PDB file of C-alpha atoms and ligand atoms in Angstrom:
ATOM      1  CA  MET A1407      19.388  21.165  23.300  1.00 49.00           C
ATOM      2  CA  THR A1408      23.704  19.378  23.221  1.00 46.00           C
ATOM      3  CA  MET A1409      26.194  21.968  23.064  1.00 61.00           C
ATOM      4  CA  THR A1410      27.650  19.820  20.613  1.00 71.00           C
ATOM      5  CA  PRO A1411      26.168  19.868  16.377  1.00 84.00           C
ATOM      6  CA  LEU A1412      23.787  17.112  16.269  1.00 96.00           C
ATOM      7  CA  THR A1413      24.671  14.995  12.998  1.00 97.00           C
ATOM      8  CA  LEU A1414      23.563  11.833  11.906  1.00 98.00           C
ATOM      9  CA  GLU A1415      25.094  10.092   9.314  1.00 98.00           C
ATOM     10  CA  VAL A1416      24.303   7.213   7.236  1.00 98.00           C
ATOM     11  CA  GLU A1417      27.192   5.377   5.772  1.00 98.00           C
ATOM     12  CA  ASN A1418      27.034   2.378   3.291  1.00 98.00           C
ATOM     13  CA  LEU A1419      23.868   1.836   3.699  1.00 98.00           C
ATOM     14  CA  THR A1420      22.572  -1.574   1.334  1.00 98.00           C
ATOM     15  CA  ILE A1421      19.429  -2.679   2.043  1.00 98.00           C
ATOM     16  CA  ASP A1422      18.512  -6.459  -0.132  1.00 97.00           C
ATOM     17  CA  VAL A1423      15.206  -8.539   0.718  1.00 97.00           C
ATOM     18  CA  PRO A1424      14.949 -11.627  -0.574  1.00 96.00           C
ATOM     19  CA  GLY A1425      15.911 -11.876  -4.958  1.00 95.00           C
ATOM     20  CA  ARG A1426      16.298  -7.905  -4.654  1.00 96.00           C
ATOM     21  CA  ARG A1427      18.109  -4.919  -3.617  1.00 97.00           C
ATOM     22  CA  ILE A1428      16.207  -2.150  -3.032  1.00 97.00           C
ATOM     23  CA  LEU A1429      18.550   1.286  -1.253  1.00 98.00           C
ATOM     24  CA  ASP A1430      22.565   1.203  -2.918  1.00 97.00           C
ATOM     25  CA  ALA A1431      25.484   1.952  -0.512  1.00 97.00           C
ATOM     26  CA  VAL A1432      23.695   5.758   0.608  1.00 98.00           C
ATOM     27  CA  ASN A1433      25.340   7.662   1.997  1.00 98.00           C
ATOM     28  CA  LEU A1434      24.107  11.078   3.429  1.00 98.00           C
ATOM     29  CA  THR A1435      25.124  13.670   5.742  1.00 97.00           C
ATOM     30  CA  PHE A1436      22.215  15.777   7.813  1.00 97.00           C
ATOM     31  CA  THR A1437      23.177  17.990  10.465  1.00 97.00           C
ATOM     32  CA  GLY A1438      21.515  19.711  12.940  1.00 97.00           C
ATOM     33  CA  GLY A1439      18.661  23.019  12.126  1.00 97.00           C
ATOM     34  CA  LYS A1440      18.319  21.525   8.997  1.00 97.00           C
ATOM     35  CA  LEU A1441      14.350  20.803   7.348  1.00 98.00           C
ATOM     36  CA  ILE A1442      15.430  17.834   4.843  1.00 98.00           C
ATOM     37  CA  ALA A1443      13.112  16.983   2.023  1.00 98.00           C
ATOM     38  CA  LEU A1444      13.278  13.006   0.590  1.00 98.00           C
ATOM     39  CA  VAL A1445      11.627  13.354  -2.411  1.00 98.00           C
ATOM     40  CA  GLY A1446      11.354  10.703  -4.986  1.00 98.00           C
ATOM     41  CA  PRO A1447       8.444   7.600  -7.293  1.00 98.00           C
ATOM     42  CA  ASN A1448       6.863   5.279  -5.423  1.00 97.00           C
ATOM     43  CA  GLY A1449       8.631   3.013  -4.305  1.00 97.00           C
ATOM     44  CA  ALA A1450      11.607   4.483  -4.299  1.00 98.00           C
ATOM     45  CA  GLY A1451      13.100   3.555  -0.789  1.00 98.00           C
ATOM     46  CA  LYS A1452      12.014   6.482   1.149  1.00 98.00           C
ATOM     47  CA  SER A1453      10.132   4.077   3.751  1.00 97.00           C
ATOM     48  CA  THR A1454      13.059   1.955   3.409  1.00 97.00           C
ATOM     49  CA  LEU A1455      15.276   4.469   4.037  1.00 98.00           C
ATOM     50  CA  LEU A1456      13.289   5.990   7.296  1.00 97.00           C
ATOM     51  CA  GLY A1457      13.364   3.275   8.451  1.00 96.00           C
ATOM     52  CA  ALA A1458      16.874   2.511   8.179  1.00 97.00           C
ATOM     53  CA  ILE A1459      17.117   5.677  10.425  1.00 96.00           C
ATOM     54  CA  ALA A1460      15.118   4.170  12.890  1.00 95.00           C
ATOM     55  CA  GLY A1461      16.491   1.721  13.901  1.00 94.00           C
ATOM     56  CA  ASP A1462      13.043  -0.036  12.395  1.00 93.00           C
ATOM     57  CA  ARG A1463      14.727  -0.997   9.211  1.00 95.00           C
ATOM     58  CA  HIS A1464      18.473  -4.261   9.686  1.00 95.00           C
ATOM     59  CA  PRO A1465      20.587  -2.634   6.971  1.00 97.00           C
ATOM     60  CA  THR A1466      22.285  -5.013   4.703  1.00 97.00           C
ATOM     61  CA  HIS A1467      24.567  -3.608   5.036  1.00 98.00           C
ATOM     62  CA  GLY A1468      25.973  -0.510   5.966  1.00 98.00           C
ATOM     63  CA  ARG A1469      25.573   2.033   9.383  1.00 97.00           C
ATOM     64  CA  ILE A1470      23.185   4.718  10.624  1.00 98.00           C
ATOM     65  CA  LEU A1471      25.463   7.716  13.215  1.00 97.00           C
ATOM     66  CA  ILE A1472      23.784  10.038  14.857  1.00 97.00           C
ATOM     67  CA  ASN A1473      27.089  12.306  16.981  1.00 96.00           C
ATOM     68  CA  GLY A1474      28.941   9.818  15.397  1.00 96.00           C
ATOM     69  CA  VAL A1475      27.743   6.244  17.733  1.00 95.00           C
ATOM     70  CA  ASP A1476      26.750   3.882  15.795  1.00 96.00           C
ATOM     71  CA  ILE A1477      22.152   3.357  16.380  1.00 96.00           C
ATOM     72  CA  THR A1478      23.059  -0.695  17.181  1.00 94.00           C
ATOM     73  CA  LYS A1479      24.835   0.348  19.755  1.00 94.00           C
ATOM     74  CA  ARG A1480      21.787   2.282  21.247  1.00 92.00           C
ATOM     75  CA  LYS A1481      19.696   0.489  24.757  1.00 93.00           C
ATOM     76  CA  LEU A1482      16.188   1.798  22.611  1.00 93.00           C
ATOM     77  CA  VAL A1483      15.384   4.158  25.384  1.00 95.00           C
ATOM     78  CA  ASP A1484      17.940   6.219  24.565  1.00 94.00           C
ATOM     79  CA  LEU A1485      16.976   5.250  21.143  1.00 95.00           C
ATOM     80  CA  ALA A1486      14.308   6.945  21.760  1.00 96.00           C
ATOM     81  CA  ARG A1487      14.735   9.947  23.241  1.00 96.00           C
ATOM     82  CA  GLU A1488      17.062  10.757  19.830  1.00 96.00           C
ATOM     83  CA  ARG A1489      14.733   9.890  17.114  1.00 97.00           C
ATOM     84  CA  SER A1490      11.006   9.614  16.254  1.00 97.00           C
ATOM     85  CA  VAL A1491       9.201   9.080  13.485  1.00 96.00           C
ATOM     86  CA  LEU A1492       5.173   9.642  12.263  1.00 96.00           C
ATOM     87  CA  VAL A1493       5.457   6.245  10.182  1.00 92.00           C
ATOM     88  CA  GLN A1494       3.809   6.392   6.565  1.00 85.00           C
ATOM     89  CA  GLU A1495      -0.075   4.132   8.050  1.00 84.00           C
ATOM     90  CA  ASN A1496      -1.186   5.574  11.368  1.00 75.00           C
ATOM     91  CA  ARG A1497      -1.974   1.733  12.584  1.00 77.00           C
ATOM     92  CA  ILE A1498      -3.399   1.717  16.149  1.00 79.00           C
ATOM     93  CA  SER A1499      -4.643  -1.457  16.927  1.00 77.00           C
ATOM     94  CA  PHE A1500      -5.800  -1.390  20.722  1.00 84.00           C
ATOM     95  CA  PRO A1501      -9.729   2.450  21.259  1.00 89.00           C
ATOM     96  CA  PHE A1502      -6.331   4.197  22.319  1.00 95.00           C
ATOM     97  CA  THR A1503      -7.940   8.018  22.406  1.00 97.00           C
ATOM     98  CA  VAL A1504      -6.538  11.207  21.043  1.00 97.00           C
ATOM     99  CA  HIS A1505      -5.199  12.483  24.856  1.00 97.00           C
ATOM    100  CA  GLU A1506      -3.478   8.375  25.088  1.00 97.00           C
ATOM    101  CA  VAL A1507      -1.549   8.550  22.016  1.00 97.00           C
ATOM    102  CA  VAL A1508      -0.042  11.418  21.817  1.00 97.00           C
ATOM    103  CA  GLU A1509       0.431  10.993  25.528  1.00 97.00           C
ATOM    104  CA  MET A1510       2.294   7.757  24.390  1.00 96.00           C
ATOM    105  CA  GLY A1511       5.066  10.140  22.688  1.00 97.00           C
ATOM    106  CA  ARG A1512       6.226  10.702  26.414  1.00 97.00           C
ATOM    107  CA  SER A1513       7.111   6.820  27.597  1.00 96.00           C
ATOM    108  CA  PRO A1514      11.008   6.862  26.585  1.00 96.00           C
ATOM    109  CA  TRP A1515      10.896  10.068  29.355  1.00 96.00           C
ATOM    110  CA  GLN A1516       9.189   8.057  31.933  1.00 94.00           C
ATOM    111  CA  GLY A1517      11.699   8.130  34.961  1.00 93.00           C
ATOM    112  CA  THR A1518      13.530  10.696  33.840  1.00 94.00           C
ATOM    113  CA  GLU A1519      13.220  14.804  35.358  1.00 93.00           C
ATOM    114  CA  GLN A1520      10.736  15.622  31.570  1.00 93.00           C
ATOM    115  CA  GLU A1521       8.516  13.240  33.247  1.00 92.00           C
ATOM    116  CA  ASP A1522       6.951  16.482  35.115  1.00 91.00           C
ATOM    117  CA  ASN A1523       6.570  18.710  32.168  1.00 94.00           C
ATOM    118  CA  ASP A1524       4.132  15.362  30.838  1.00 96.00           C
ATOM    119  CA  GLU A1525       1.367  17.422  30.945  1.00 96.00           C
ATOM    120  CA  LYS A1526       2.665  20.612  29.304  1.00 97.00           C
ATOM    121  CA  VAL A1527       3.919  18.935  26.810  1.00 97.00           C
ATOM    122  CA  ILE A1528       0.990  16.678  25.740  1.00 98.00           C
ATOM    123  CA  ASP A1529      -1.543  19.722  25.810  1.00 98.00           C
ATOM    124  CA  LYS A1530       1.526  22.102  23.757  1.00 98.00           C
ATOM    125  CA  ALA A1531       2.126  19.319  20.713  1.00 98.00           C
ATOM    126  CA  ILE A1532      -1.422  18.327  20.610  1.00 98.00           C
ATOM    127  CA  GLU A1533      -2.602  21.911  20.355  1.00 98.00           C
ATOM    128  CA  ILE A1534       0.182  22.199  17.233  1.00 98.00           C
ATOM    129  CA  ALA A1535      -1.434  19.500  16.082  1.00 97.00           C
ATOM    130  CA  ASP A1536      -4.891  20.887  16.130  1.00 97.00           C
ATOM    131  CA  VAL A1537      -6.780  18.285  17.517  1.00 98.00           C
ATOM    132  CA  GLY A1538      -7.607  19.644  21.147  1.00 98.00           C
ATOM    133  CA  HIS A1539     -11.098  18.841  20.065  1.00 98.00           C
ATOM    134  CA  LEU A1540     -10.651  15.410  19.430  1.00 98.00           C
ATOM    135  CA  ARG A1541      -9.037  14.997  22.396  1.00 97.00           C
ATOM    136  CA  THR A1542     -11.467  12.414  23.634  1.00 97.00           C
ATOM    137  CA  ARG A1543     -12.104  10.744  20.596  1.00 97.00           C
ATOM    138  CA  ASN A1544     -11.218   7.493  19.492  1.00 96.00           C
ATOM    139  CA  PHE A1545      -7.510   7.250  17.588  1.00 95.00           C
ATOM    140  CA  GLN A1546      -9.503   4.112  15.163  1.00 94.00           C
ATOM    141  CA  SER A1547     -13.072   7.127  14.209  1.00 95.00           C
ATOM    142  CA  LEU A1548     -10.998   9.722  13.603  1.00 95.00           C
ATOM    143  CA  SER A1549     -10.862  10.484   9.467  1.00 95.00           C
ATOM    144  CA  GLY A1550      -7.464  10.195   7.693  1.00 94.00           C
ATOM    145  CA  GLY A1551      -6.363  13.547   8.571  1.00 95.00           C
ATOM    146  CA  GLU A1552      -7.315  13.830  11.751  1.00 96.00           C
ATOM    147  CA  LYS A1553      -5.156  10.150  12.615  1.00 96.00           C
ATOM    148  CA  ALA A1554      -2.259  12.320  10.665  1.00 96.00           C
ATOM    149  CA  ARG A1555      -2.482  15.060  12.493  1.00 97.00           C
ATOM    150  CA  ALA A1556      -2.175  12.974  16.462  1.00 97.00           C
ATOM    151  CA  ALA A1557       0.398  10.233  15.379  1.00 96.00           C
ATOM    152  CA  PHE A1558       1.933  14.449  14.697  1.00 97.00           C
ATOM    153  CA  ALA A1559       0.733  15.126  18.297  1.00 98.00           C
ATOM    154  CA  ARG A1560       2.648  12.267  19.338  1.00 97.00           C
ATOM    155  CA  VAL A1561       5.578  12.751  17.410  1.00 98.00           C
ATOM    156  CA  LEU A1562       6.377  16.090  19.185  1.00 98.00           C
ATOM    157  CA  ALA A1563       5.600  15.659  22.117  1.00 98.00           C
ATOM    158  CA  GLN A1564       8.573  12.759  21.897  1.00 98.00           C
ATOM    159  CA  GLN A1565      10.339  15.634  21.624  1.00 97.00           C
ATOM    160  CA  THR A1566      13.439  14.032  20.455  1.00 98.00           C
ATOM    161  CA  PRO A1567      15.621  15.692  18.562  1.00 98.00           C
ATOM    162  CA  ILE A1568      15.287  13.926  15.616  1.00 98.00           C
ATOM    163  CA  ILE A1569      12.090  13.721  13.758  1.00 98.00           C
ATOM    164  CA  MET A1570      11.118  12.045  10.626  1.00 98.00           C
ATOM    165  CA  LEU A1571       7.996  11.972   8.977  1.00 97.00           C
ATOM    166  CA  ASP A1572       6.862   9.980   5.992  1.00 97.00           C
ATOM    167  CA  GLU A1573       4.571  12.100   3.894  1.00 97.00           C
ATOM    168  CA  PRO A1574       2.286  13.283   7.166  1.00 96.00           C
ATOM    169  CA  THR A1575       0.471  15.703   4.850  1.00 96.00           C
ATOM    170  CA  ALA A1576      -0.440  12.780   2.210  1.00 94.00           C
ATOM    171  CA  ALA A1577      -4.055  13.284   3.629  1.00 94.00           C
ATOM    172  CA  LEU A1578      -3.623  16.878   4.826  1.00 96.00           C
ATOM    173  CA  ASP A1579      -5.923  19.511   3.287  1.00 97.00           C
ATOM    174  CA  ILE A1580      -4.094  22.884   2.638  1.00 97.00           C
ATOM    175  CA  LYS A1581      -3.796  24.389   5.491  1.00 98.00           C
ATOM    176  CA  HIS A1582      -2.524  21.799   7.778  1.00 97.00           C
ATOM    177  CA  GLN A1583      -0.028  21.100   5.701  1.00 98.00           C
ATOM    178  CA  GLU A1584       0.644  23.703   5.579  1.00 98.00           C
ATOM    179  CA  ALA A1585       1.039  23.566   9.867  1.00 98.00           C
ATOM    180  CA  VAL A1586       3.044  20.249   9.406  1.00 98.00           C
ATOM    181  CA  LEU A1587       5.299  22.080   7.684  1.00 98.00           C
ATOM    182  CA  LYS A1588       5.330  25.165   9.281  1.00 98.00           C
ATOM    183  CA  GLN A1589       6.207  23.436  12.730  1.00 98.00           C
ATOM    184  CA  ALA A1590       8.840  20.788  10.365  1.00 98.00           C
ATOM    185  CA  LEU A1591      10.618  24.293   9.356  1.00 98.00           C
ATOM    186  CA  ALA A1592      10.076  25.798  13.673  1.00 98.00           C
ATOM    187  CA  GLU A1593      11.481  22.502  15.181  1.00 98.00           C
ATOM    188  CA  ALA A1594      14.446  22.314  12.377  1.00 98.00           C
ATOM    189  CA  LEU A1595      15.449  26.318  13.524  1.00 97.00           C
ATOM    190  CA  ASN A1596      15.403  25.218  16.609  1.00 97.00           C
ATOM    191  CA  GLY A1597      18.117  23.004  15.933  1.00 97.00           C
ATOM    192  CA  LYS A1598      17.115  19.874  15.056  1.00 98.00           C
ATOM    193  CA  ILE A1599      17.374  17.526  12.248  1.00 98.00           C
ATOM    194  CA  VAL A1600      13.791  16.829  11.010  1.00 98.00           C
ATOM    195  CA  VAL A1601      13.025  14.714   7.293  1.00 98.00           C
ATOM    196  CA  VAL A1602      10.272  14.678   5.789  1.00 98.00           C
ATOM    197  CA  VAL A1603       8.955  12.407   2.855  1.00 98.00           C
ATOM    198  CA  LEU A1604       6.740  14.834   0.317  1.00 98.00           C
ATOM    199  CA  HIS A1605       5.198  14.070  -3.084  1.00 97.00           C
ATOM    200  CA  ASP A1606       4.190  17.285  -2.861  1.00 97.00           C
ATOM    201  CA  LEU A1607       7.765  19.473  -5.057  1.00 97.00           C
ATOM    202  CA  THR A1608       6.553  22.573  -5.200  1.00 97.00           C
ATOM    203  CA  LEU A1609       5.874  22.589  -0.217  1.00 97.00           C
ATOM    204  CA  ALA A1610       9.286  20.236   0.042  1.00 98.00           C
ATOM    205  CA  ALA A1611      10.859  23.454  -2.241  1.00 97.00           C
ATOM    206  CA  SER A1612       9.536  25.996   0.045  1.00 97.00           C
ATOM    207  CA  TYR A1613       9.910  24.366   2.572  1.00 98.00           C
ATOM    208  CA  ALA A1614      13.586  22.334   2.828  1.00 98.00           C
ATOM    209  CA  HIS A1615      16.330  23.050   3.179  1.00 98.00           C
ATOM    210  CA  GLU A1616      18.065  20.638   1.197  1.00 98.00           C
ATOM    211  CA  VAL A1617      16.358  17.820  -1.123  1.00 98.00           C
ATOM    212  CA  VAL A1618      17.218  13.899  -0.779  1.00 98.00           C
ATOM    213  CA  VAL A1619      16.181  12.437  -4.851  1.00 98.00           C
ATOM    214  CA  VAL A1620      15.161   9.564  -3.964  1.00 98.00           C
ATOM    215  CA  ASP A1621      15.523   7.074  -7.157  1.00 97.00           C
ATOM    216  CA  ARG A1622      15.595   2.861  -7.920  1.00 97.00           C
ATOM    217  CA  GLY A1623      17.407   2.637  -3.869  1.00 98.00           C
ATOM    218  CA  HIS A1624      19.814   5.841  -4.933  1.00 98.00           C
ATOM    219  CA  VAL A1625      20.011   9.500  -3.317  1.00 98.00           C
ATOM    220  CA  VAL A1626      20.874  10.286  -7.145  1.00 97.00           C
ATOM    221  CA  ALA A1627      20.902  14.866  -5.989  1.00 97.00           C
ATOM    222  CA  GLN A1628      20.820  15.788  -3.492  1.00 97.00           C
ATOM    223  CA  GLY A1629      21.092  19.623  -2.378  1.00 97.00           C
ATOM    224  CA  VAL A1630      19.457  23.041  -1.821  1.00 97.00           C
ATOM    225  CA  PRO A1631      15.773  23.091  -3.783  1.00 97.00           C
ATOM    226  CA  ALA A1632      16.087  25.345  -6.797  1.00 96.00           C
ATOM    227  CA  ASP A1633      19.654  23.118  -7.979  1.00 97.00           C
ATOM    228  CA  VAL A1634      18.254  19.894  -7.176  1.00 97.00           C
ATOM    229  CA  MET A1635      14.684  20.283  -8.422  1.00 97.00           C
ATOM    230  CA  THR A1636      14.641  21.222 -12.104  1.00 97.00           C
ATOM    231  CA  SER A1637      12.472  19.918 -14.462  1.00 97.00           C
ATOM    232  CA  GLN A1638      14.800  18.547 -16.494  1.00 97.00           C
ATOM    233  CA  ARG A1639      15.741  15.975 -13.793  1.00 97.00           C
ATOM    234  CA  LEU A1640      12.424  15.767 -12.310  1.00 97.00           C
ATOM    235  CA  THR A1641      10.954  14.643 -15.323  1.00 97.00           C
ATOM    236  CA  ASP A1642      13.148  12.494 -15.518  1.00 97.00           C
ATOM    237  CA  ILE A1643      13.611  10.614 -12.082  1.00 97.00           C
ATOM    238  CA  TYR A1644       8.783  10.804 -12.548  1.00 97.00           C
ATOM    239  CA  GLN A1645       8.936  10.336 -16.000  1.00 97.00           C
ATOM    240  CA  TYR A1646       6.556  12.941 -16.555  1.00 97.00           C
ATOM    241  CA  PRO A1647       6.618  15.821 -18.355  1.00 96.00           C
ATOM    242  CA  ILE A1648       7.111  18.377 -14.316  1.00 97.00           C
ATOM    243  CA  SER A1649       7.150  22.674 -14.967  1.00 97.00           C
ATOM    244  CA  VAL A1650       9.221  24.515 -12.582  1.00 97.00           C
ATOM    245  CA  PHE A1651       8.435  28.081 -12.253  1.00 96.00           C
ATOM    246  CA  THR A1652       9.923  30.313  -9.806  1.00 95.00           C
ATOM    247  CA  HIS A1653       6.301  32.976  -7.725  1.00 94.00           C
ATOM    248  CA  PRO A1654       7.337  36.553 -10.023  1.00 94.00           C
ATOM    249  CA  GLU A1655       6.332  38.338  -6.204  1.00 95.00           C
ATOM    250  CA  THR A1656       7.817  35.375  -3.748  1.00 92.00           C
ATOM    251  CA  GLY A1657      10.757  34.009  -5.936  1.00 91.00           C
ATOM    252  CA  GLU A1658       9.582  30.689  -4.983  1.00 93.00           C
ATOM    253  CA  LEU A1659       9.403  27.861  -6.646  1.00 96.00           C
ATOM    254  CA  ILE A1660       6.873  26.383  -8.386  1.00 97.00           C
ATOM    255  CA  ILE A1661       6.648  22.869  -9.200  1.00 97.00           C
ATOM    256  CA  LEU A1662       4.096  21.437 -11.044  1.00 96.00           C
ATOM    257  CA  PRO A1663       2.877  18.342 -14.496  1.00 95.00           C
ATOM    258  CA  GLN A1664       2.444  19.105 -17.370  1.00 94.00           C
ATOM    259  CA  ARG A1665      -1.433  18.890 -17.500  1.00 89.00           C
ATOM    260  CA  ALA A1666      -2.594  18.547 -21.972  1.00 81.00           C
ATOM    261  CA  CYS A1667      -5.938  19.100 -20.117  1.00 82.00           C
ATOM    262  CA  PRO A1668      -8.636  20.052 -23.379  1.00 81.00           C
ATOM    263  CA  PRO A1669     -10.363  24.110 -22.248  1.00 82.00           C
ATOM    264  CA  LEU A1670     -13.225  23.156 -20.116  1.00 83.00           C
ATOM    265  CA  SER A1671     -16.043  24.891 -22.625  1.00 84.00           C
ATOM    266  CA  THR A1672     -14.343  22.270 -25.658  1.00 85.00           C
ATOM    267  CA  ARG A1673     -15.443  19.184 -23.300  1.00 82.00           C
ATOM    268  CA  SER A1674     -17.772  17.248 -23.463  1.00 78.00           C
ATOM    269  CA  PRO A1675     -19.120  14.486 -21.505  1.00 76.00           C
ATOM    270  CA  HIS A1676     -19.904  10.960 -23.081  1.00 70.00           C
ATOM    271  CA  THR A1677     -23.064  10.439 -23.960  1.00 61.00           C
ATOM    272  CA  GLU A1678     -24.721   7.391 -24.361  1.00 57.00           C
ATOM    273  CA  LYS A1679     -24.950   7.186 -26.858  1.00 56.00           C
ATOM    274  CA  ASP A1680     -20.471   7.019 -26.881  1.00 53.00           C
ATOM    275  CA  THR A1681     -20.198   4.143 -24.151  1.00 50.00           C
ATOM    276  CA  LYS A1682     -22.347   2.392 -26.042  1.00 48.00           C
TER     277      LYS A1682
HETATM  278  P1  LIG B1844       9.003   4.371  -1.383  1.00 64.98           P
HETATM  279  O1  LIG B1844      10.007   5.732  -1.224  1.00 64.98           O
HETATM  280  O2  LIG B1844       7.449   4.439  -1.790  1.00 64.98           O
HETATM  281  O3  LIG B1844       8.233   4.657   0.088  1.00 64.98           O
HETATM  282  P2  LIG B1844       9.579   2.164   0.145  1.00 64.98           P
HETATM  283  O4  LIG B1844      10.845   2.214   0.165  1.00 64.98           O
HETATM  284  O5  LIG B1844       8.590   2.026   1.123  1.00 64.98           O
HETATM  285  O6  LIG B1844       9.183   2.551  -1.095  1.00 64.98           O
HETATM  286  O7  LIG B1844       9.764   0.874  -0.974  1.00 64.98           O
HETATM  287  C1  LIG B1844      10.992   0.636  -1.516  1.00 64.98           C
HETATM  288  C2  LIG B1844      10.658  -0.158  -2.967  1.00 64.98           C
HETATM  289  O8  LIG B1844      11.256  -1.555  -1.620  1.00 64.98           O
HETATM  290  C3  LIG B1844       9.252  -1.696  -2.973  1.00 64.98           C
HETATM  291  O9  LIG B1844       9.348  -1.549  -4.294  1.00 64.98           O
HETATM  292  C4  LIG B1844       8.693  -1.891  -1.726  1.00 64.98           C
HETATM  293  O10 LIG B1844       8.305  -3.126  -2.718  1.00 64.98           O
HETATM  294  C5  LIG B1844      10.230  -2.767  -1.373  1.00 64.98           C
HETATM  295  N1  LIG B1844      10.100  -2.770  -0.854  1.00 64.98           N
HETATM  296  C6  LIG B1844       9.658  -2.512   1.158  1.00 64.98           C
HETATM  297  N2  LIG B1844      10.184  -3.657   1.719  1.00 64.98           N
HETATM  298  C7  LIG B1844       9.895  -5.235   1.675  1.00 64.98           C
HETATM  299  C8  LIG B1844       9.933  -5.855   2.306  1.00 64.98           C
HETATM  300  N3  LIG B1844      10.230  -6.123   3.001  1.00 64.98           N
HETATM  301  N4  LIG B1844      10.608  -6.872   0.788  1.00 64.98           N
HETATM  302  C9  LIG B1844       9.935  -6.559  -0.180  1.00 64.98           C
HETATM  303  N5  LIG B1844      10.139  -5.728  -0.766  1.00 64.98           N
HETATM  304  C10 LIG B1844      10.167  -5.095  -0.695  1.00 64.98           C
HETATM  305 MG1  LIG B1845       7.064   5.570   1.161  1.00 64.98          MG
END
């Protein structure tokens, strides 16, 4: 890692689409060594924000700075060595194998000294993402969760100081959700900036150093999980009653929707008579 602390700044970021402002004057500063969870309802602007930070979406106003330098001033290959992105939809148009997809993560390093490590880095990423048994499989034939893990391996193989993951756990089983967040945290503790969009609020609270809440194009809260993720705020943002508990042994936050399900014993199936 570099000796100077890594910084990522989002400065007055506004993104308009015809007839609508989808991000409104967002200001954020992230420093190396932190896992940041981006949470908020569907359509809040999380993916747009990640896309702008990645340099894939152009701001209407504002700038993104990595170590003080505007990303639009960077060459694409330099940007690809600085930040990696796991996008929400893992679309691959050609019948690449999992190994080939992970190998794509190494392309920014072609022609550099790091190229010598390619095979080792690819093997390690494949092992961490637990896709070794899928190595020769056609990516397009994988299940949603398998695709997400292969795409995560590609991001790891890219070995960038800034990692952005858009809903990486949405299709994953519990074991693999924990594995992805555990690895994301390990990368952050290694000095990187890791920004992860999550819908599972308990997962976000457990792993993130910092939570950023996005709602209708605005950052409405930012800070440590216990400060930011209050029942009142989450209930307001999601427009659904949400409870925040503290685990009696570990002290972790447990965040649940309030469910008023009738007890199982009183739940009777609809009979033919009911539906007539
Ligand atoms: P999310 O927080 O769910 O990731 P997005 O950032 O994907 O939300 O989208 C934020 C809002 O902006 C949504 O209402 C989406 O429909 C809208 N949006 C995103 N991109 C475009 C676009 N290119 N044109 C029009 N609307 C868009
Ligand atoms: Mg999204």
